[in-house]
């Protein structure tokens, strides 16, 4: 692992009294890196129904399947923005099972994610992997960051990974402009793998209650429809089966009855 070693020892204000989306997601997945405030907020969301936890796990499984797909396509570089707290099957672990020299730059704006990520990577990565502090809302800074460029060669195809992060970017921050800026910096043959929360299968009450919980957290939640999520892939060639709910993207197992209603749209597109 490369990076600034001294950054690993900087004290971090975890703000345990404020629900945090990354720690809430960790709780949905059955992790232990969360606090009572995170669990209380997450339980409010879980109370909407069993598909909340199912959706979180389906999103994580989509990460694994899509990264494996990209590695098998010969993609050796992965820019994973909004990575969240590490858990089983992280991007570099999946990619390096297929391509041991795969290069991964993790980018997140949350200090707790950085601390966990750097601890995980100590002595565990076989290729070049770095964990970088950066904000998706400032894509030009992410692209210019020397720690990102130490890992990613922007003259060769890159997999841009945006898993379950764009629904924390509201319209005022121009999510489509952010994705376009990132894709414009990548050469032909690069890919976008994306998953995004949706209210398409929720009742009006459920669609209101979920985002309301996040209004008390450190990041807000903006659910988007299938058509809105599809706009992120404008100009790209969508891989089969297109934009589908996360469990239905090239599943490893037989689909379940509820898979078509999992509240996560997912897809992979190639830049011509």
Short mmCIF file of C-alpha atoms in Angstrom, two decimals:
data_model
loop_
_atom_site.label_atom_id
_atom_site.label_comp_id
_atom_site.label_asym_id
_atom_site.label_seq_id
_atom_site.Cartn_x
_atom_site.Cartn_y
_atom_site.Cartn_z
CA UNK A 1 0.00 0.00 0.00
CA UNK A 2 1.21 3.49 -0.81
CA UNK A 3 0.17 6.78 0.78
CA UNK A 4 1.03 9.14 3.54
CA UNK A 5 1.84 6.98 6.57
CA UNK A 6 1.54 9.84 8.97
CA UNK A 7 -2.10 10.33 7.98
CA UNK A 8 -2.93 6.97 9.55
CA UNK A 9 -2.18 8.33 13.01
CA UNK A 10 -4.24 11.52 12.85
CA UNK A 11 -6.99 11.48 15.53
CA UNK A 12 -10.43 11.10 14.01
CA UNK A 13 -13.64 12.65 15.33
CA UNK A 14 -16.06 9.75 14.83
CA UNK A 15 -19.12 11.82 15.86
CA UNK A 16 -20.71 8.69 17.41
CA UNK A 17 -23.84 10.62 18.41
CA UNK A 18 -24.74 11.43 14.76
CA UNK A 19 -25.97 8.67 12.44
CA UNK A 20 -23.55 8.07 9.60
CA UNK A 21 -24.58 6.47 6.26
CA UNK A 22 -21.42 4.35 6.00
CA UNK A 23 -21.90 2.98 9.52
CA UNK A 24 -25.64 2.47 8.89
CA UNK A 25 -24.79 0.50 5.76
CA UNK A 26 -22.32 -1.53 7.79
CA UNK A 27 -25.18 -2.33 10.19
CA UNK A 28 -27.50 -3.38 7.34
CA UNK A 29 -24.77 -5.82 6.25
CA UNK A 30 -24.43 -7.24 9.77
CA UNK A 31 -21.13 -5.49 10.55
CA UNK A 32 -19.91 -4.23 13.90
CA UNK A 33 -18.35 -0.89 12.94
CA UNK A 34 -21.30 1.22 14.09
CA UNK A 35 -22.57 3.07 17.14
CA UNK A 36 -25.96 3.18 18.95
CA UNK A 37 -27.03 6.28 16.99
CA UNK A 38 -26.27 4.50 13.72
CA UNK A 39 -28.16 1.39 14.80
CA UNK A 40 -31.17 3.38 15.97
CA UNK A 41 -31.40 5.28 12.69
CA UNK A 42 -30.82 2.12 10.66
CA UNK A 43 -33.57 0.31 12.53
CA UNK A 44 -35.99 3.07 11.54
CA UNK A 45 -35.14 2.37 7.91
CA UNK A 46 -35.21 -1.41 8.40
CA UNK A 47 -38.71 -1.06 9.85
CA UNK A 48 -39.87 -0.15 6.33
CA UNK A 49 -39.60 -3.83 5.46
CA UNK A 50 -37.23 -6.75 4.83
CA UNK A 51 -36.18 -5.45 1.42
CA UNK A 52 -34.00 -2.81 3.11
CA UNK A 53 -31.44 -5.35 4.33
CA UNK A 54 -31.94 -7.46 1.21
CA UNK A 55 -31.16 -4.40 -0.93
CA UNK A 56 -27.97 -3.63 1.00
CA UNK A 57 -26.73 -7.18 0.62
CA UNK A 58 -27.76 -7.28 -3.04
CA UNK A 59 -25.75 -4.12 -3.64
CA UNK A 60 -22.68 -5.70 -2.04
CA UNK A 61 -23.09 -8.83 -4.15
CA UNK A 62 -23.39 -6.69 -7.29
CA UNK A 63 -20.04 -5.12 -6.41
CA UNK A 64 -18.39 -8.53 -6.43
CA UNK A 65 -19.99 -9.72 -9.66
CA UNK A 66 -19.35 -6.50 -11.56
CA UNK A 67 -15.72 -6.22 -10.44
CA UNK A 68 -15.12 -9.83 -11.47
CA UNK A 69 -16.72 -9.08 -14.84
CA UNK A 70 -14.52 -6.03 -15.36
CA UNK A 71 -11.35 -7.87 -14.36
CA UNK A 72 -12.21 -10.66 -16.80
CA UNK A 73 -12.57 -7.98 -19.48
CA UNK A 74 -8.94 -7.13 -18.82
CA UNK A 75 -9.52 -3.95 -16.80
CA UNK A 76 -6.57 -3.61 -14.43
CA UNK A 77 -7.37 -0.21 -12.87
CA UNK A 78 -10.26 0.56 -10.55
CA UNK A 79 -11.26 3.99 -9.21
CA UNK A 80 -13.72 3.26 -6.39
CA UNK A 81 -15.32 6.48 -5.11
CA UNK A 82 -17.46 6.48 -1.98
CA UNK A 83 -16.16 3.09 -0.99
CA UNK A 84 -17.63 2.99 2.55
CA UNK A 85 -16.37 0.98 5.53
CA UNK A 86 -14.46 -2.11 4.35
CA UNK A 87 -16.18 -5.47 4.69
CA UNK A 88 -15.79 -8.89 3.11
CA UNK A 89 -15.20 -8.88 -0.64
CA UNK A 90 -13.68 -5.43 -1.13
CA UNK A 91 -12.86 -4.25 -4.65
CA UNK A 92 -9.13 -4.98 -4.50
CA UNK A 93 -9.73 -8.42 -3.00
CA UNK A 94 -12.14 -9.39 -5.77
CA UNK A 95 -10.08 -7.90 -8.61
CA UNK A 96 -6.77 -9.31 -7.40
CA UNK A 97 -8.18 -12.84 -7.27
CA UNK A 98 -8.32 -12.59 -11.06
CA UNK A 99 -5.56 -10.06 -11.76
CA UNK A 100 -2.99 -10.07 -8.93
CA UNK A 101 -1.44 -6.84 -10.21
CA UNK A 102 -4.77 -4.96 -10.33
CA UNK A 103 -4.48 -1.35 -9.16
CA UNK A 104 -7.20 0.18 -6.98
CA UNK A 105 -7.66 3.72 -5.72
CA UNK A 106 -10.32 4.01 -3.02
CA UNK A 107 -11.68 7.52 -2.51
CA UNK A 108 -13.94 8.62 0.35
CA UNK A 109 -14.55 11.89 2.15
CA UNK A 110 -15.13 10.29 5.55
CA UNK A 111 -12.20 10.01 7.99
CA UNK A 112 -13.59 6.84 9.61
CA UNK A 113 -13.65 5.10 6.23
CA UNK A 114 -10.05 6.15 5.60
CA UNK A 115 -8.89 4.81 8.96
CA UNK A 116 -10.63 1.47 8.43
CA UNK A 117 -9.44 1.21 4.84
CA UNK A 118 -5.80 1.90 5.61
CA UNK A 119 -5.84 -0.57 8.48
CA UNK A 120 -7.32 -3.24 6.20
CA UNK A 121 -4.71 -2.70 3.51
CA UNK A 122 -1.67 -2.94 5.75
CA UNK A 123 0.16 -5.90 4.31
CA UNK A 124 -2.94 -7.36 2.63
CA UNK A 125 -2.89 -6.08 -0.94
CA UNK A 126 -0.87 -7.79 -3.67
CA UNK A 127 -1.17 -5.05 -6.27
CA UNK A 128 -0.95 -1.29 -5.93
CA UNK A 129 -3.78 -0.02 -3.70
CA UNK A 130 -4.29 3.35 -2.08
CA UNK A 131 -6.96 4.94 0.12
CA UNK A 132 -7.41 8.62 -0.59
CA UNK A 133 -9.45 11.35 1.06
CA UNK A 134 -11.57 13.07 -1.55
CA UNK A 135 -15.11 14.26 -2.20
CA UNK A 136 -17.22 13.02 -5.11
CA UNK A 137 -18.84 16.46 -5.23
CA UNK A 138 -15.46 17.86 -6.36
CA UNK A 139 -14.54 15.41 -9.16
CA UNK A 140 -11.77 17.58 -10.62
CA UNK A 141 -9.91 17.47 -7.30
CA UNK A 142 -10.32 13.69 -7.15
CA UNK A 143 -8.90 13.33 -10.66
CA UNK A 144 -5.98 15.64 -9.90
CA UNK A 145 -5.07 14.14 -6.52
CA UNK A 146 -1.45 12.92 -6.60
CA UNK A 147 -2.35 9.90 -4.45
CA UNK A 148 -4.97 8.86 -7.03
CA UNK A 149 -2.57 9.44 -9.91
CA UNK A 150 0.08 7.37 -8.15
CA UNK A 151 -2.24 4.39 -8.66
CA UNK A 152 -4.32 5.21 -11.76
CA UNK A 153 -2.87 5.83 -15.22
CA UNK A 154 -5.55 7.87 -16.98
CA UNK A 155 -4.08 7.04 -20.38
CA UNK A 156 -5.25 3.42 -19.98
CA UNK A 157 -8.80 2.08 -19.44
CA UNK A 158 -10.19 2.55 -15.95
CA UNK A 159 -13.21 1.08 -14.17
CA UNK A 160 -15.04 3.92 -12.43
CA UNK A 161 -16.98 2.42 -9.54
CA UNK A 162 -19.84 4.37 -7.97
CA UNK A 163 -21.62 1.87 -5.75
CA UNK A 164 -24.52 3.23 -3.67
CA UNK A 165 -22.98 6.70 -3.44
CA UNK A 166 -24.79 8.91 -5.97
CA UNK A 167 -28.01 8.77 -3.96
CA UNK A 168 -26.13 10.88 -1.38
CA UNK A 169 -25.62 13.61 -4.01
CA UNK A 170 -28.62 15.89 -4.35
CA UNK A 171 -29.67 17.75 -7.48
CA UNK A 172 -28.10 21.01 -6.29
CA UNK A 173 -24.66 19.35 -6.53
CA UNK A 174 -25.28 18.27 -10.16
CA UNK A 175 -24.79 14.49 -9.97
CA UNK A 176 -24.96 14.10 -13.75
CA UNK A 177 -22.28 16.74 -14.24
CA UNK A 178 -20.10 14.97 -11.67
CA UNK A 179 -20.31 11.64 -13.49
CA UNK A 180 -19.74 13.32 -16.86
CA UNK A 181 -16.60 15.08 -15.55
CA UNK A 182 -15.21 11.77 -14.31
CA UNK A 183 -16.03 9.88 -17.51
CA UNK A 184 -14.62 12.64 -19.72
CA UNK A 185 -11.25 12.11 -18.02
CA UNK A 186 -11.20 8.39 -18.88
CA UNK A 187 -10.05 6.93 -22.22
CA UNK A 188 -12.03 4.74 -24.60
CA UNK A 189 -12.50 1.24 -23.21
CA UNK A 190 -13.12 2.49 -19.68
CA UNK A 191 -16.21 1.37 -17.80
CA UNK A 192 -18.73 2.76 -15.32
CA UNK A 193 -20.20 0.37 -12.72
CA UNK A 194 -22.97 2.02 -10.77
CA UNK A 195 -25.68 1.18 -8.27
CA UNK A 196 -28.29 3.61 -6.97
CA UNK A 197 -31.15 3.53 -4.48
CA UNK A 198 -34.68 3.93 -5.82
CA UNK A 199 -38.19 4.46 -4.51
CA UNK A 200 -39.72 2.88 -7.63
CA UNK A 201 -41.06 -0.07 -5.62
CA UNK A 202 -42.00 1.77 -2.43
CA UNK A 203 -45.30 3.20 -1.27
CA UNK A 204 -45.51 6.96 -0.90
CA UNK A 205 -45.17 6.61 2.87
CA UNK A 206 -42.11 4.37 2.57
CA UNK A 207 -40.53 6.68 0.00
CA UNK A 208 -40.91 9.61 2.41
CA UNK A 209 -39.83 7.82 5.61
CA UNK A 210 -36.49 6.48 4.38
CA UNK A 211 -34.99 9.83 3.28
CA UNK A 212 -36.47 11.48 6.38
CA UNK A 213 -34.25 9.30 8.60
CA UNK A 214 -31.15 10.37 6.67
CA UNK A 215 -32.00 14.04 7.16
CA UNK A 216 -30.71 13.58 10.71
CA UNK A 217 -27.54 11.87 9.47
CA UNK A 218 -24.31 13.28 8.06
CA UNK A 219 -25.54 12.88 4.45
CA UNK A 220 -28.94 13.24 2.82
CA UNK A 221 -30.63 10.62 0.66
CA UNK A 222 -32.00 11.32 -2.82
CA UNK A 223 -33.74 8.33 -4.38
CA UNK A 224 -34.00 8.26 -8.19
CA UNK A 225 -36.20 6.44 -10.69
CA UNK A 226 -34.93 3.97 -13.26
CA UNK A 227 -35.08 6.62 -16.00
CA UNK A 228 -33.11 9.04 -13.83
CA UNK A 229 -30.46 6.43 -13.04
CA UNK A 230 -30.25 5.47 -16.73
CA UNK A 231 -29.15 9.04 -17.52
CA UNK A 232 -25.82 8.37 -15.80
CA UNK A 233 -25.05 5.91 -18.61
CA UNK A 234 -25.75 8.34 -21.46
CA UNK A 235 -23.18 7.80 -24.21
CA UNK A 236 -22.05 4.44 -22.82
CA UNK A 237 -22.64 0.93 -24.13
CA UNK A 238 -24.61 -0.93 -21.45
CA UNK A 239 -23.48 -4.49 -20.80
CA UNK A 240 -26.17 -7.15 -20.73
CA UNK A 241 -28.64 -7.34 -19.07
CA UNK A 242 -28.74 -3.54 -19.01
CA UNK A 243 -29.99 -1.51 -16.06
CA UNK A 244 -31.76 -3.90 -13.69
CA UNK A 245 -32.31 -4.36 -9.98
CA UNK A 246 -29.03 -5.38 -8.35
CA UNK A 247 -29.77 -9.11 -7.82
CA UNK A 248 -30.72 -9.51 -11.49
CA UNK A 249 -27.40 -8.26 -12.86
CA UNK A 250 -25.72 -11.50 -13.98
CA UNK A 251 -26.78 -13.45 -10.87
CA UNK A 252 -24.74 -16.38 -9.61
CA UNK A 253 -27.88 -18.08 -8.28
CA UNK A 254 -31.46 -18.59 -9.36
CA UNK A 255 -33.45 -15.34 -8.96
CA UNK A 256 -35.74 -14.99 -5.96
CA UNK A 257 -39.35 -13.81 -6.19
CA UNK A 258 -38.47 -10.44 -4.61
CA UNK A 259 -35.39 -9.71 -6.76
CA UNK A 260 -37.31 -7.55 -9.23
CA UNK A 261 -38.38 -5.24 -6.36
CA UNK A 262 -35.01 -4.75 -4.65
CA UNK A 263 -34.64 -1.00 -4.28
CA UNK A 264 -31.26 -0.72 -6.03
CA UNK A 265 -30.80 -0.14 -9.77
CA UNK A 266 -27.49 -1.47 -11.07
CA UNK A 267 -25.61 -1.52 -14.36
CA UNK A 268 -22.24 -1.50 -16.10
CA UNK A 269 -21.46 0.59 -19.17
CA UNK A 270 -18.45 0.82 -21.49
CA UNK A 271 -17.10 4.06 -22.93
CA UNK A 272 -16.75 3.66 -26.72
#
